[in-house]
Short mmCIF file of C-alpha atoms and ligand atoms in Angstrom, two decimals:
data_model
loop_
_atom_site.label_atom_id
_atom_site.label_comp_id
_atom_site.label_asym_id
_atom_site.label_seq_id
_atom_site.Cartn_x
_atom_site.Cartn_y
_atom_site.Cartn_z
CA UNK A 387 4.31 27.24 -40.78
CA UNK A 388 2.15 30.20 -41.59
CA UNK A 389 -0.72 29.69 -44.00
CA UNK A 390 -1.86 32.68 -46.05
CA UNK A 391 -5.08 32.16 -47.97
CA UNK A 392 -5.79 34.44 -50.91
CA UNK A 393 -8.94 34.72 -52.94
CA UNK A 394 -7.60 33.34 -56.15
CA UNK A 395 -4.47 32.41 -58.10
CA UNK A 396 -3.54 35.97 -59.15
CA UNK A 397 -3.78 37.17 -55.50
CA UNK A 398 -1.68 34.18 -54.37
CA UNK A 399 0.95 34.95 -57.01
CA UNK A 400 1.04 38.68 -56.10
CA UNK A 401 1.50 37.86 -52.43
CA UNK A 402 4.41 35.58 -53.26
CA UNK A 403 5.95 38.18 -55.56
CA UNK A 404 5.69 40.83 -52.85
CA UNK A 405 7.56 38.57 -50.43
CA UNK A 406 10.33 37.75 -52.99
CA UNK A 407 10.66 41.42 -53.98
CA UNK A 408 10.77 42.51 -50.36
CA UNK A 409 13.64 40.10 -49.67
CA UNK A 410 15.48 41.21 -52.82
CA UNK A 411 15.21 44.83 -51.85
CA UNK A 412 16.52 44.08 -48.35
CA UNK A 413 19.33 41.97 -49.71
CA UNK A 414 20.32 42.74 -53.38
CA UNK A 415 22.59 39.62 -53.48
CA UNK A 416 19.78 37.34 -52.29
CA UNK A 417 20.24 33.59 -52.93
CA UNK A 418 16.88 32.57 -54.33
CA UNK A 419 15.66 29.03 -54.73
CA UNK A 420 13.33 28.51 -57.69
CA UNK A 421 10.76 25.98 -58.73
CA UNK A 422 9.25 24.88 -62.01
CA UNK A 423 5.66 23.70 -62.75
CA UNK A 424 2.46 25.54 -63.53
CA UNK A 425 2.01 26.97 -60.04
CA UNK A 426 4.83 29.56 -59.90
CA UNK A 427 4.17 30.98 -63.36
CA UNK A 428 2.02 33.82 -61.95
CA UNK A 429 4.79 34.64 -59.47
CA UNK A 430 7.35 34.77 -62.21
CA UNK A 431 5.03 36.97 -64.39
CA UNK A 432 4.67 39.41 -61.49
CA UNK A 433 8.42 39.44 -60.83
CA UNK A 434 8.97 40.22 -64.55
CA UNK A 435 6.45 43.07 -64.30
CA UNK A 436 8.14 44.45 -61.17
CA UNK A 437 11.51 44.30 -62.96
CA UNK A 438 10.13 46.05 -66.04
CA UNK A 439 7.88 48.65 -64.39
CA UNK A 440 9.43 49.19 -61.05
CA UNK A 441 13.11 48.46 -61.60
CA UNK A 442 13.30 45.38 -59.38
CA UNK A 443 17.00 44.45 -59.82
CA UNK A 444 18.16 40.83 -60.27
CA UNK A 445 21.75 41.63 -61.26
CA UNK A 446 23.28 40.48 -57.98
CA UNK A 447 20.81 37.71 -57.20
CA UNK A 448 21.95 34.04 -57.37
CA UNK A 449 19.39 31.42 -58.22
CA UNK A 450 19.30 27.66 -57.64
CA UNK A 451 16.58 25.56 -59.11
CA UNK A 452 15.18 22.63 -57.22
CA UNK A 453 15.41 19.95 -59.89
CA UNK A 454 15.88 18.80 -63.42
CA UNK A 455 14.88 15.74 -65.46
CA UNK A 456 17.66 13.24 -66.14
CA UNK A 457 18.36 12.71 -69.86
CA UNK A 458 16.86 15.92 -71.33
CA UNK A 459 19.34 18.29 -72.94
CA UNK A 460 19.15 21.89 -71.63
CA UNK A 461 17.40 23.16 -74.78
CA UNK A 462 14.80 20.36 -74.80
CA UNK A 463 11.29 21.92 -74.73
CA UNK A 464 10.45 20.23 -71.44
CA UNK A 465 13.74 20.61 -69.65
CA UNK A 466 13.52 22.79 -66.62
CA UNK A 467 16.40 24.96 -67.82
CA UNK A 468 14.40 25.73 -70.92
CA UNK A 469 11.27 26.37 -68.77
CA UNK A 470 13.10 28.81 -66.57
CA UNK A 471 14.75 30.51 -69.54
CA UNK A 472 11.42 31.05 -71.27
CA UNK A 473 9.41 32.04 -68.21
CA UNK A 474 11.89 34.11 -66.15
CA UNK A 475 15.56 34.21 -66.98
CA UNK A 476 15.21 35.77 -70.45
CA UNK A 477 13.05 38.56 -69.09
CA UNK A 478 14.93 39.83 -66.09
CA UNK A 479 18.53 41.00 -65.56
CA UNK A 480 19.93 37.94 -63.86
CA UNK A 481 23.66 37.36 -64.42
CA UNK A 482 23.99 33.91 -66.14
CA UNK A 483 27.08 33.26 -63.96
CA UNK A 484 24.85 33.29 -60.89
CA UNK A 485 22.12 31.02 -62.31
CA UNK A 486 22.29 27.32 -61.24
CA UNK A 487 20.19 24.30 -62.18
CA UNK A 488 21.13 20.65 -61.92
CA UNK A 489 22.42 19.24 -65.24
CA UNK A 490 20.33 16.29 -66.26
CA UNK A 491 23.00 15.33 -68.85
CA UNK A 492 25.90 15.19 -66.37
CA UNK A 493 28.19 12.17 -67.07
CA UNK A 494 28.86 11.49 -63.43
CA UNK A 495 25.61 12.38 -61.81
CA UNK A 496 26.65 11.56 -58.23
CA UNK A 497 29.68 13.90 -58.54
CA UNK A 498 27.43 16.53 -60.09
CA UNK A 499 24.94 16.32 -57.19
CA UNK A 500 27.83 16.84 -54.75
CA UNK A 501 29.06 19.79 -56.86
CA UNK A 502 25.54 21.35 -56.76
CA UNK A 503 25.43 21.13 -52.98
CA UNK A 504 28.90 22.71 -52.84
CA UNK A 505 27.74 25.62 -55.03
CA UNK A 506 24.80 26.23 -52.70
CA UNK A 507 27.19 26.23 -49.79
CA UNK A 508 29.68 28.56 -51.60
CA UNK A 509 26.92 31.02 -52.26
CA UNK A 510 26.21 31.20 -48.58
CA UNK A 511 23.12 28.95 -48.58
CA UNK A 512 19.67 29.65 -49.92
CA UNK A 513 17.90 32.65 -48.37
CA UNK A 514 14.45 32.06 -49.75
CA UNK A 515 13.25 28.94 -51.48
CA UNK A 516 10.09 28.76 -53.65
CA UNK A 517 8.28 25.41 -53.65
CA UNK A 518 5.27 23.82 -55.30
CA UNK A 519 3.62 20.71 -53.96
CA UNK A 520 2.72 17.52 -55.80
CA UNK A 521 -0.73 16.04 -55.59
CA UNK A 522 1.08 13.20 -53.73
CA UNK A 523 2.71 15.60 -51.27
CA UNK A 524 6.09 15.75 -52.91
CA UNK A 525 8.35 18.82 -52.77
CA UNK A 526 10.75 19.21 -55.70
CA UNK A 527 11.07 15.56 -56.86
CA UNK A 528 11.26 14.23 -53.29
CA UNK A 529 8.55 11.65 -53.73
CA UNK A 530 6.71 9.93 -50.89
CA UNK A 531 9.14 7.85 -48.91
CA UNK A 532 12.09 10.16 -49.50
CA UNK A 533 14.51 10.39 -46.61
CA UNK A 534 13.71 13.49 -44.57
CA UNK A 535 17.45 14.38 -44.31
CA UNK A 536 18.21 13.77 -47.99
CA UNK A 537 20.55 15.88 -50.11
CA UNK A 538 20.72 16.51 -53.84
CA UNK A 539 20.56 13.13 -55.70
CA UNK A 540 18.73 11.16 -58.33
CA UNK A 541 15.16 10.10 -57.62
CA UNK A 542 12.83 7.81 -59.55
CA UNK A 543 9.61 9.51 -60.32
CA UNK A 544 6.39 7.88 -59.15
CA UNK A 545 3.67 6.90 -61.58
CA UNK A 546 1.43 9.63 -60.16
CA UNK A 547 4.03 12.30 -60.77
CA UNK A 548 4.72 11.05 -64.34
CA UNK A 549 0.95 11.11 -65.01
CA UNK A 550 0.62 14.64 -63.55
CA UNK A 551 3.49 15.79 -65.83
CA UNK A 552 2.36 13.89 -68.91
CA UNK A 553 0.26 16.86 -69.94
CA UNK A 554 3.47 18.64 -71.08
CA UNK A 555 4.76 15.75 -73.23
CA UNK A 556 3.52 14.25 -76.48
CA UNK A 557 2.84 10.96 -74.75
CA UNK A 558 3.10 9.71 -71.11
CA UNK A 559 5.91 7.38 -72.11
CA UNK A 560 8.07 10.37 -72.98
CA UNK A 561 8.02 11.65 -69.36
CA UNK A 562 11.54 10.94 -67.95
CA UNK A 563 11.73 8.28 -65.24
CA UNK A 564 14.45 9.99 -63.18
CA UNK A 565 15.26 13.43 -61.97
CA UNK A 566 18.02 15.18 -60.05
CA UNK A 567 16.53 16.96 -57.14
CA UNK A 568 17.61 18.91 -54.06
CA UNK A 569 16.95 16.76 -51.04
CA UNK A 570 14.50 17.48 -48.24
CA UNK A 571 17.52 18.22 -46.06
CA UNK A 572 18.85 20.68 -48.62
CA UNK A 573 15.51 22.48 -48.82
CA UNK A 574 15.11 22.61 -45.09
CA UNK A 575 18.36 24.55 -44.79
CA UNK A 576 16.94 27.44 -46.78
CA UNK A 577 16.39 30.37 -44.35
CA UNK A 578 12.86 30.96 -45.52
CA UNK A 579 10.45 28.81 -47.54
CA UNK A 580 7.38 29.76 -49.56
CA UNK A 581 5.16 26.85 -50.65
CA UNK A 582 2.55 27.82 -53.24
CA UNK A 583 -0.52 25.71 -54.07
CA UNK A 584 -3.52 26.47 -56.24
CA UNK A 585 -6.67 24.53 -57.15
CA UNK A 586 -8.77 21.86 -55.62
CA UNK A 587 -6.55 19.01 -56.79
CA UNK A 588 -3.91 20.18 -54.31
CA UNK A 589 -6.30 20.51 -51.30
CA UNK A 590 -5.67 17.01 -49.97
CA UNK A 591 -1.92 17.34 -50.24
CA UNK A 592 -2.03 20.80 -48.58
CA UNK A 593 -4.09 19.48 -45.70
CA UNK A 594 -1.86 16.44 -45.23
CA UNK A 595 1.27 18.66 -45.31
CA UNK A 596 -0.11 21.34 -42.96
CA UNK A 597 -2.20 19.43 -40.53
CA UNK A 598 -1.31 15.76 -40.89
CA UNK A 599 1.43 13.84 -39.10
CA UNK A 600 5.03 14.53 -39.96
CA UNK A 601 5.92 11.69 -42.34
CA UNK A 602 8.26 10.83 -45.17
CA UNK A 603 5.10 9.62 -47.00
CA UNK A 604 4.11 13.34 -47.27
CA UNK A 605 7.46 15.03 -47.85
CA UNK A 606 5.91 18.48 -47.61
CA UNK A 607 4.84 17.77 -44.00
CA UNK A 608 8.49 18.41 -43.15
CA UNK A 609 7.76 22.11 -43.55
CA UNK A 610 6.04 21.90 -40.15
CA UNK A 611 9.60 21.68 -38.70
CA UNK A 612 10.83 24.81 -40.50
CA UNK A 613 10.97 28.06 -38.52
CA UNK A 614 9.98 30.33 -41.48
CA UNK A 615 7.79 28.40 -43.87
CA UNK A 616 4.97 30.33 -45.53
CA UNK A 617 2.27 28.42 -47.28
CA UNK A 618 0.48 30.69 -49.73
CA UNK A 619 -2.76 29.23 -51.10
CA UNK A 620 -5.81 30.19 -53.01
CA UNK A 621 -9.19 29.33 -51.61
CA UNK A 622 -9.50 26.09 -53.49
CA UNK A 623 -6.16 24.73 -52.32
CA UNK A 624 -7.04 25.74 -48.76
CA UNK A 625 -10.57 24.26 -48.93
CA UNK A 626 -9.78 21.15 -46.87
CA UNK A 627 -7.89 22.89 -44.04
CA UNK A 628 -9.76 22.96 -40.77
CA UNK A 629 -12.02 26.03 -40.46
CA UNK A 630 -10.30 27.58 -37.51
CA UNK A 631 -6.90 27.41 -39.18
CA UNK A 632 -8.08 29.12 -42.26
CA UNK A 633 -10.03 31.71 -40.32
CA UNK A 634 -7.03 32.65 -38.27
CA UNK A 635 -4.79 33.51 -41.22
CA UNK A 636 -7.34 34.46 -43.79
CA UNK A 637 -6.69 38.20 -44.03
CA UNK A 638 -2.98 38.10 -43.34
CA UNK A 639 -0.36 39.43 -45.67
CA UNK A 640 3.34 38.70 -45.33
CA UNK A 641 4.63 42.04 -46.45
CA UNK A 642 3.50 45.35 -45.01
CA UNK A 643 2.75 47.69 -47.87
CA UNK A 644 3.01 51.41 -47.44
CA UNK A 645 -0.43 52.95 -46.92
P1 LIG B 1854 2.51 22.04 -60.54
O1 LIG B 1854 3.65 21.07 -59.95
O2 LIG B 1854 2.92 23.40 -60.11
O3 LIG B 1854 2.71 21.91 -62.05
O4 LIG B 1854 1.20 21.57 -60.06
C1 LIG B 1854 4.02 21.20 -58.61
C2 LIG B 1854 4.90 20.07 -58.16
O5 LIG B 1854 4.77 18.90 -58.67
O6 LIG B 1854 5.78 20.25 -57.30
#
């Protein structure tokens, strides 16, 4: 696990975008894992800018999103498919045939989860997976207590997660109770991981994930077992890491830029 601490949200987003763009340039048919939530919005904005201004090409890229609410149709304002359409897909040249999200309206959800895993396998596995972190330490919708070897399946959302996400819905009761999510085992098979966190309300979760014991009660702590996991933080999200740790990586950048 390599922590990179940037001064603020924009610098964190730019760092993450440099890494994604670097991998896309090295492998035009990259298999890219995507996340929803407020945190990756800056990354997506920067990727859109790189596409528009510098010709970053998504035409051969395959994407797999981490999760989707159960019971929301794809065009629902708060569905993750809609979120991705609005915030990335409609503004870059991805081929819709190569864009995958779980379908929260699937009739046979278990069969659908198996199909999703098969599609990831058929694409050759995920090269680079983008992750956020919940204030409770979840990754995707793998809530505390999730099996560390889990695969794509339905999870019940915790009260904390539903409260965190209530800001997007008209009332807390409208937040779905269930979601389809890649498992921790699925995520850990990605060849590289980038976890992004911003703001003070993520500082405890970041500390527990990075420096605490490996435990299913903090699903993000599993990243400590990954060979190429980059944790890109702003100062506030890094504020509870031990001083030495932050000092070591403070000035680092993941991608060498031409001078
Ligand atoms: P956020 O969500 O980016 O909206 O904070 C992250 C998460 O819950 O994984």
